[in-house]
Short mmCIF file of C-alpha atoms in Angstrom, two decimals:
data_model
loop_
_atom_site.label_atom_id
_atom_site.label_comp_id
_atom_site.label_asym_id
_atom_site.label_seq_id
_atom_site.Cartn_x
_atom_site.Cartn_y
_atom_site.Cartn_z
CA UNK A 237 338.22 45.86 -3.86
CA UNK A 238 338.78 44.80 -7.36
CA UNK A 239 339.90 41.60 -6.34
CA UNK A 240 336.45 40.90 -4.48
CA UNK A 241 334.78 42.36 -7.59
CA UNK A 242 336.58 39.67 -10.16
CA UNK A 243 336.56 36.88 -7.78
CA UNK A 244 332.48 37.95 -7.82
CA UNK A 245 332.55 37.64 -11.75
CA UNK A 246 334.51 34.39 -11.52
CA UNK A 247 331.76 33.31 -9.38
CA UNK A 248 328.83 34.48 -11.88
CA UNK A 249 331.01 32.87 -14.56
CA UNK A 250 330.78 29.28 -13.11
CA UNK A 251 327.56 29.49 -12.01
CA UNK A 252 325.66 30.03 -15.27
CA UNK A 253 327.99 27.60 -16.97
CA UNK A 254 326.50 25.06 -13.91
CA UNK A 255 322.72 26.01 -14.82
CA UNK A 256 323.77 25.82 -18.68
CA UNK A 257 324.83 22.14 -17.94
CA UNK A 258 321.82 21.76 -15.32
CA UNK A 259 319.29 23.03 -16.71
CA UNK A 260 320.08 23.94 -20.35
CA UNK A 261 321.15 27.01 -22.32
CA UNK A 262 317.93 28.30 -22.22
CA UNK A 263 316.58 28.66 -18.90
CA UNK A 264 314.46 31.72 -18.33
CA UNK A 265 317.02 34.54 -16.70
CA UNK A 266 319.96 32.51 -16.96
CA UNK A 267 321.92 35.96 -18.85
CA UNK A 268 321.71 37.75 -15.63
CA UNK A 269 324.44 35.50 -14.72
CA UNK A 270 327.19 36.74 -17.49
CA UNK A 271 325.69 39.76 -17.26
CA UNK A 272 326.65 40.44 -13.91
CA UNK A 273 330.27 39.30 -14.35
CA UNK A 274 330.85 41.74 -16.93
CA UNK A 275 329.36 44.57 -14.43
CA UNK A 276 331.58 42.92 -11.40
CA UNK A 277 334.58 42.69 -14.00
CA UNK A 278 334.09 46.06 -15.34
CA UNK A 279 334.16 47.99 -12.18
CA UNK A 280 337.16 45.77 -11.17
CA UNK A 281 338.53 47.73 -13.89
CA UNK A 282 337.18 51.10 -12.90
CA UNK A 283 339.02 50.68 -9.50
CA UNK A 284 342.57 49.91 -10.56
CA UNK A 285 342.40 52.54 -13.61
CA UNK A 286 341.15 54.68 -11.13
CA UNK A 287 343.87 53.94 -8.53
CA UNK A 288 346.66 54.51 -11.07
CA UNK A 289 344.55 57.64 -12.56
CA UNK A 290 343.35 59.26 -9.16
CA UNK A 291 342.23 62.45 -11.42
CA UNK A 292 340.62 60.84 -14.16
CA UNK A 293 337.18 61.02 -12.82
CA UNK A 294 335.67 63.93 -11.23
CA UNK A 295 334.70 63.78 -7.44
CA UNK A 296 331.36 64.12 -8.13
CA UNK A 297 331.08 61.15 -10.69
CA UNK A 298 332.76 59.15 -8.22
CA UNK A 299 330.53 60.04 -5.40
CA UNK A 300 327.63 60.14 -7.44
CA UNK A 301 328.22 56.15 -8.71
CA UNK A 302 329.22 55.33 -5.31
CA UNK A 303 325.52 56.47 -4.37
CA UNK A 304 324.01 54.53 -6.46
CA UNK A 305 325.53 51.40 -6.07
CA UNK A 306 325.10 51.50 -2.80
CA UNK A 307 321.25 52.23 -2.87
CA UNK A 308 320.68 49.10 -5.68
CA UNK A 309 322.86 46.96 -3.23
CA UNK A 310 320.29 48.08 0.04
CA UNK A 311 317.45 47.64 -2.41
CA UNK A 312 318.66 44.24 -3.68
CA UNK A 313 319.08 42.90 -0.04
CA UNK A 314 316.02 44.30 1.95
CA UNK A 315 314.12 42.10 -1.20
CA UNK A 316 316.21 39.12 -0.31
CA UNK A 317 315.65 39.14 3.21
CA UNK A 318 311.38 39.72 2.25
CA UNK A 319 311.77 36.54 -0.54
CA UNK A 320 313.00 34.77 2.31
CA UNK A 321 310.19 35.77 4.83
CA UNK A 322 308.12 33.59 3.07
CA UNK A 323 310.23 30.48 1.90
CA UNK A 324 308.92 28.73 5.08
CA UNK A 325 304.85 29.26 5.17
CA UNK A 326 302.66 26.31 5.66
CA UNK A 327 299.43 27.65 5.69
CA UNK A 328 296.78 27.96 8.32
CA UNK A 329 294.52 24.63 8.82
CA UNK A 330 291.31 23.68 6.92
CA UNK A 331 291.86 26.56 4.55
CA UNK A 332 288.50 27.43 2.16
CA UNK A 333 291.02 27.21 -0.92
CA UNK A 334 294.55 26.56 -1.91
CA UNK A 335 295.46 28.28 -5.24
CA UNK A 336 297.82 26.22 -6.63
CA UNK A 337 299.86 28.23 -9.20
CA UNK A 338 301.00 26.39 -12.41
CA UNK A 339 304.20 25.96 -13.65
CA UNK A 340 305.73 24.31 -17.11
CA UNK A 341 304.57 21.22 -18.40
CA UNK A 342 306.97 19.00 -20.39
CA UNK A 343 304.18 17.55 -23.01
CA UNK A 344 301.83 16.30 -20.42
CA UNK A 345 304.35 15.99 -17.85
CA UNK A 346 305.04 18.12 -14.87
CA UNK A 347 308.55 20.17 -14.72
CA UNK A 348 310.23 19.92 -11.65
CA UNK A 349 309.18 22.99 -10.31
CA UNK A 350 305.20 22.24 -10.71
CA UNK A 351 305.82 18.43 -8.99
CA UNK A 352 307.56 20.28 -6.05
CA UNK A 353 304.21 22.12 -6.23
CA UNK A 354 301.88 18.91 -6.62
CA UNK A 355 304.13 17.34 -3.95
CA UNK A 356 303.28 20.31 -1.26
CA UNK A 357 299.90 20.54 -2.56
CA UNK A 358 298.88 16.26 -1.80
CA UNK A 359 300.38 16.80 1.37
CA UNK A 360 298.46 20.11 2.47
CA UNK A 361 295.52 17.91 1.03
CA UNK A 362 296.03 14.91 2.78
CA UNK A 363 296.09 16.88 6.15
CA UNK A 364 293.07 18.81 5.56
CA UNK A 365 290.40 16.69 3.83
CA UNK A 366 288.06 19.87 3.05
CA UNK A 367 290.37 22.23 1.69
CA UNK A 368 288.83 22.60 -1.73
CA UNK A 369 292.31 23.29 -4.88
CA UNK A 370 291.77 25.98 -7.41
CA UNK A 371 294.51 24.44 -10.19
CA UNK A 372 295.24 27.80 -12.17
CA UNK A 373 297.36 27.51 -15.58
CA UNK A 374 296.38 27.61 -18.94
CA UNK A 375 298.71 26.00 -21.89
CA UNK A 376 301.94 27.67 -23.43
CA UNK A 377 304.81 27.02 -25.75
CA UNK A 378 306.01 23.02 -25.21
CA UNK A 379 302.67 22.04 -23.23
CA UNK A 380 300.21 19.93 -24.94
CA UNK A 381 297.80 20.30 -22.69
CA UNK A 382 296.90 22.93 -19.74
CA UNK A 383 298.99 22.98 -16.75
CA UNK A 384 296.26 23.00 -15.16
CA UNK A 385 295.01 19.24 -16.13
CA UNK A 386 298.10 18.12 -15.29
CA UNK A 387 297.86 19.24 -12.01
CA UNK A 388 294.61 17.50 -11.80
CA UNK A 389 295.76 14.18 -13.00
CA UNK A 390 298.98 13.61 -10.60
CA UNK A 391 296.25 14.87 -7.87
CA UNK A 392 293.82 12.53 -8.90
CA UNK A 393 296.10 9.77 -9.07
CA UNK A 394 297.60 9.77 -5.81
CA UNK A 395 294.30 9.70 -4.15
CA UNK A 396 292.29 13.28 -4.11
CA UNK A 397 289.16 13.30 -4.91
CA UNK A 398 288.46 15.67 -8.42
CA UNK A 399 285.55 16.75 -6.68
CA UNK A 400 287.86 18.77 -4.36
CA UNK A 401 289.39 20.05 -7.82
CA UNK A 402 288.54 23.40 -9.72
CA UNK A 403 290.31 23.74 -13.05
CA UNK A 404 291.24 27.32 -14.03
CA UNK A 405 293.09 26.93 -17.70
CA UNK A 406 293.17 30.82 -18.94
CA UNK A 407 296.32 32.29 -17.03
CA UNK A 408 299.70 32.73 -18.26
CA UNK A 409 301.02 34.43 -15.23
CA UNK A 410 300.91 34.95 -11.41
CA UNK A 411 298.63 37.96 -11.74
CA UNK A 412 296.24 36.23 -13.95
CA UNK A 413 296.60 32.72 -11.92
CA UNK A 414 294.92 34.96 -8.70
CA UNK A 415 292.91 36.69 -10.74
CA UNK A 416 291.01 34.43 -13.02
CA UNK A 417 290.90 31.67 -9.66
CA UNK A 418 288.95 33.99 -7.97
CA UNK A 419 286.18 35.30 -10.94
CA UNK A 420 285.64 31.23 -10.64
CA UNK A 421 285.50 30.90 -6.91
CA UNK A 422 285.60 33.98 -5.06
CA UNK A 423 288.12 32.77 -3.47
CA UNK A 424 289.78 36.53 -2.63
CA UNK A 425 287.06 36.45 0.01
CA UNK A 426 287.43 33.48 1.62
CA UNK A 427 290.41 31.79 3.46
CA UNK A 428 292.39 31.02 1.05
CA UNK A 429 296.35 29.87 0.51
CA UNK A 430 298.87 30.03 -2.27
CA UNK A 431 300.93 27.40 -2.66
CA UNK A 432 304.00 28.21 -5.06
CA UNK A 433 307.78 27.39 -4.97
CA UNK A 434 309.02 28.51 -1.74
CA UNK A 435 311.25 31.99 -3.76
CA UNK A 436 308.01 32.94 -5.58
CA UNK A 437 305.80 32.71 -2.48
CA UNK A 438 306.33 36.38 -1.17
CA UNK A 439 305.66 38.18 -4.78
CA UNK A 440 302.52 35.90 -5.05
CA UNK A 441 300.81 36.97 -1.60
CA UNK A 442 301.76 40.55 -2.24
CA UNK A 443 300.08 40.56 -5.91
CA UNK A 444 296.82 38.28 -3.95
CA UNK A 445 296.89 41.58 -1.85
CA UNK A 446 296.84 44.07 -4.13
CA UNK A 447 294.41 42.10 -6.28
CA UNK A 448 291.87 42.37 -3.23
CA UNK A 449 292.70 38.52 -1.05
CA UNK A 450 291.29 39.73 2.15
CA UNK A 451 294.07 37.50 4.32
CA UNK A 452 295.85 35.44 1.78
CA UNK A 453 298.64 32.82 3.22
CA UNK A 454 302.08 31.32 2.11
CA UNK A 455 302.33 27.85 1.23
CA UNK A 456 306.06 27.09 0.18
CA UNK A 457 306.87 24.22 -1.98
CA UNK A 458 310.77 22.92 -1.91
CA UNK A 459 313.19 24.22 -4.73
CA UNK A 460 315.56 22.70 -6.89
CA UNK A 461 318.79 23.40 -4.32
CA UNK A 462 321.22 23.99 -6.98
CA UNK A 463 318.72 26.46 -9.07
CA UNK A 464 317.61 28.22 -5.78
CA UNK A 465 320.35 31.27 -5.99
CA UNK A 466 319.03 31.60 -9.69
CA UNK A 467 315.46 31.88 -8.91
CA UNK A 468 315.82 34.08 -5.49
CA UNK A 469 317.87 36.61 -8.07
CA UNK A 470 315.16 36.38 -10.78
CA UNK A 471 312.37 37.27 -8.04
CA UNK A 472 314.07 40.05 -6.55
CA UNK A 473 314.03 41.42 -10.38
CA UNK A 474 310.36 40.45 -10.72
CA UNK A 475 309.81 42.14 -7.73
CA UNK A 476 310.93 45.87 -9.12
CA UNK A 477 309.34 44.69 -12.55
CA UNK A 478 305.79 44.16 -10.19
CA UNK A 479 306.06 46.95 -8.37
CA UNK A 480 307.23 49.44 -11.19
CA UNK A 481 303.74 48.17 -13.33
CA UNK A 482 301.67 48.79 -10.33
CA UNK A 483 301.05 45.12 -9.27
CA UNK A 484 302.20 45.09 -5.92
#
């Protein structure tokens, strides 16, 4: 067992050095990944101190730890398996609204993750001519202008009409994206989708739930492949974070 456990923190180990030469030293979450090797290392530890030193510990701490890490382990996978319930929704046809949620913009430029977004969203579009988009994202640190206009403007240029467009530029999270979409459009009432990354699809319908959407549905953009593990970990801790405040 504490081989699996520091073969685990070897594993954490090269992975955030990846994302660090991926995606840069300062991706959102990225510490989970060190973090979690010195957890896997340190109970590496525990076991072979605690093979050599059977009496060290009491029974109870033992049994009481064992607990415990076996409950966050149950927790942590049931939430896996629901993040990936979702990864694959398309959407019903000729939906009243798709609520495309923002993501960073680089200057005026869409990250990655929103074009994955924009991608999903022109072809959803495309298909069903009168879908109206609610684009929901106001501006933060490194944008120069909402992500919601810059939604609008890779839209517009590749051929849908702005008419089909509502701009919602207030938000600076999920919550607020559903929220503030539907004070504009009343959109919670209609049939509506949300179209996110396919990891953050699941936690978005859930918080479009509890916000009052009376049938919301999952539309799953593609992921980065190498930054998927990274961002299915960092949901499952959004998750607890959501459901701890209330939100889901």
């Amino acid at each position: 067992m504490a081989n699996l456990c520091f073969a685990a923190a070897i594993l954490c180990v090269l992975y955030y050095l990846g994302i660090i030469v991926y995606s840069g030293i300062y991706t959102d979450f990225s510490w989970i990944w060190p973090a979690g090797a010195v957890f896997l290392g340190g109970n590496g530890l525990l076991f072979i101190v605690n093979k050599k030193n059977p009496d060290l510990f009491p029974v109870w701490i033992k049994y009481t730890y064992g607990i415990l890490i076996f409950l966050c382990i149950c927790l942590f996978f049931v939430l896996f398996l629901k993040v990936l319930s979702a990864m694959k929704g398309k959407g019903g046809e000729n939906l009243d609204y798709v609520v495309v949620l923002g993501a960073h913009v680089k200057g005026e430029l869409p990250s990655k993750a929103l074009l994955k977004r924009l991608e999903a969203a022109l072809d959803y579009g495309e298909k069903n001519p009168e879908t109206k988009f609610v684009l929901s994202g106001g501006q933060g640190f490194g944008e120069n202008i909402t992500e919601a206009l810059c939604m609008k403007r890779y839209l517009v240029k590749n051929g849908i009409s702005s008419d089909r467009l509502i701009l919602e530029e207030k938000s600076t999270d999920t919550r607020e994206n559903l929220k503030f979409s539907d004070e504009m459009t009343g959109c919670k009432e209609k049939k509506t989708g949300i179209l996110s990354n396919d990891f953050h699809v699941y936690r978005a319908v859930r918080l479009a739930k509890k916000l009052g959407y009376v049938s919301p549905e999952g539309i799953a953009a593609q992921s980065d492949p190498f930054m998927e593990p990274h961002y299915i970990v960092r949901e499952i801790f959004a998750l607890v974070k959501e459901q701890l405040k209330g939100n889901i």
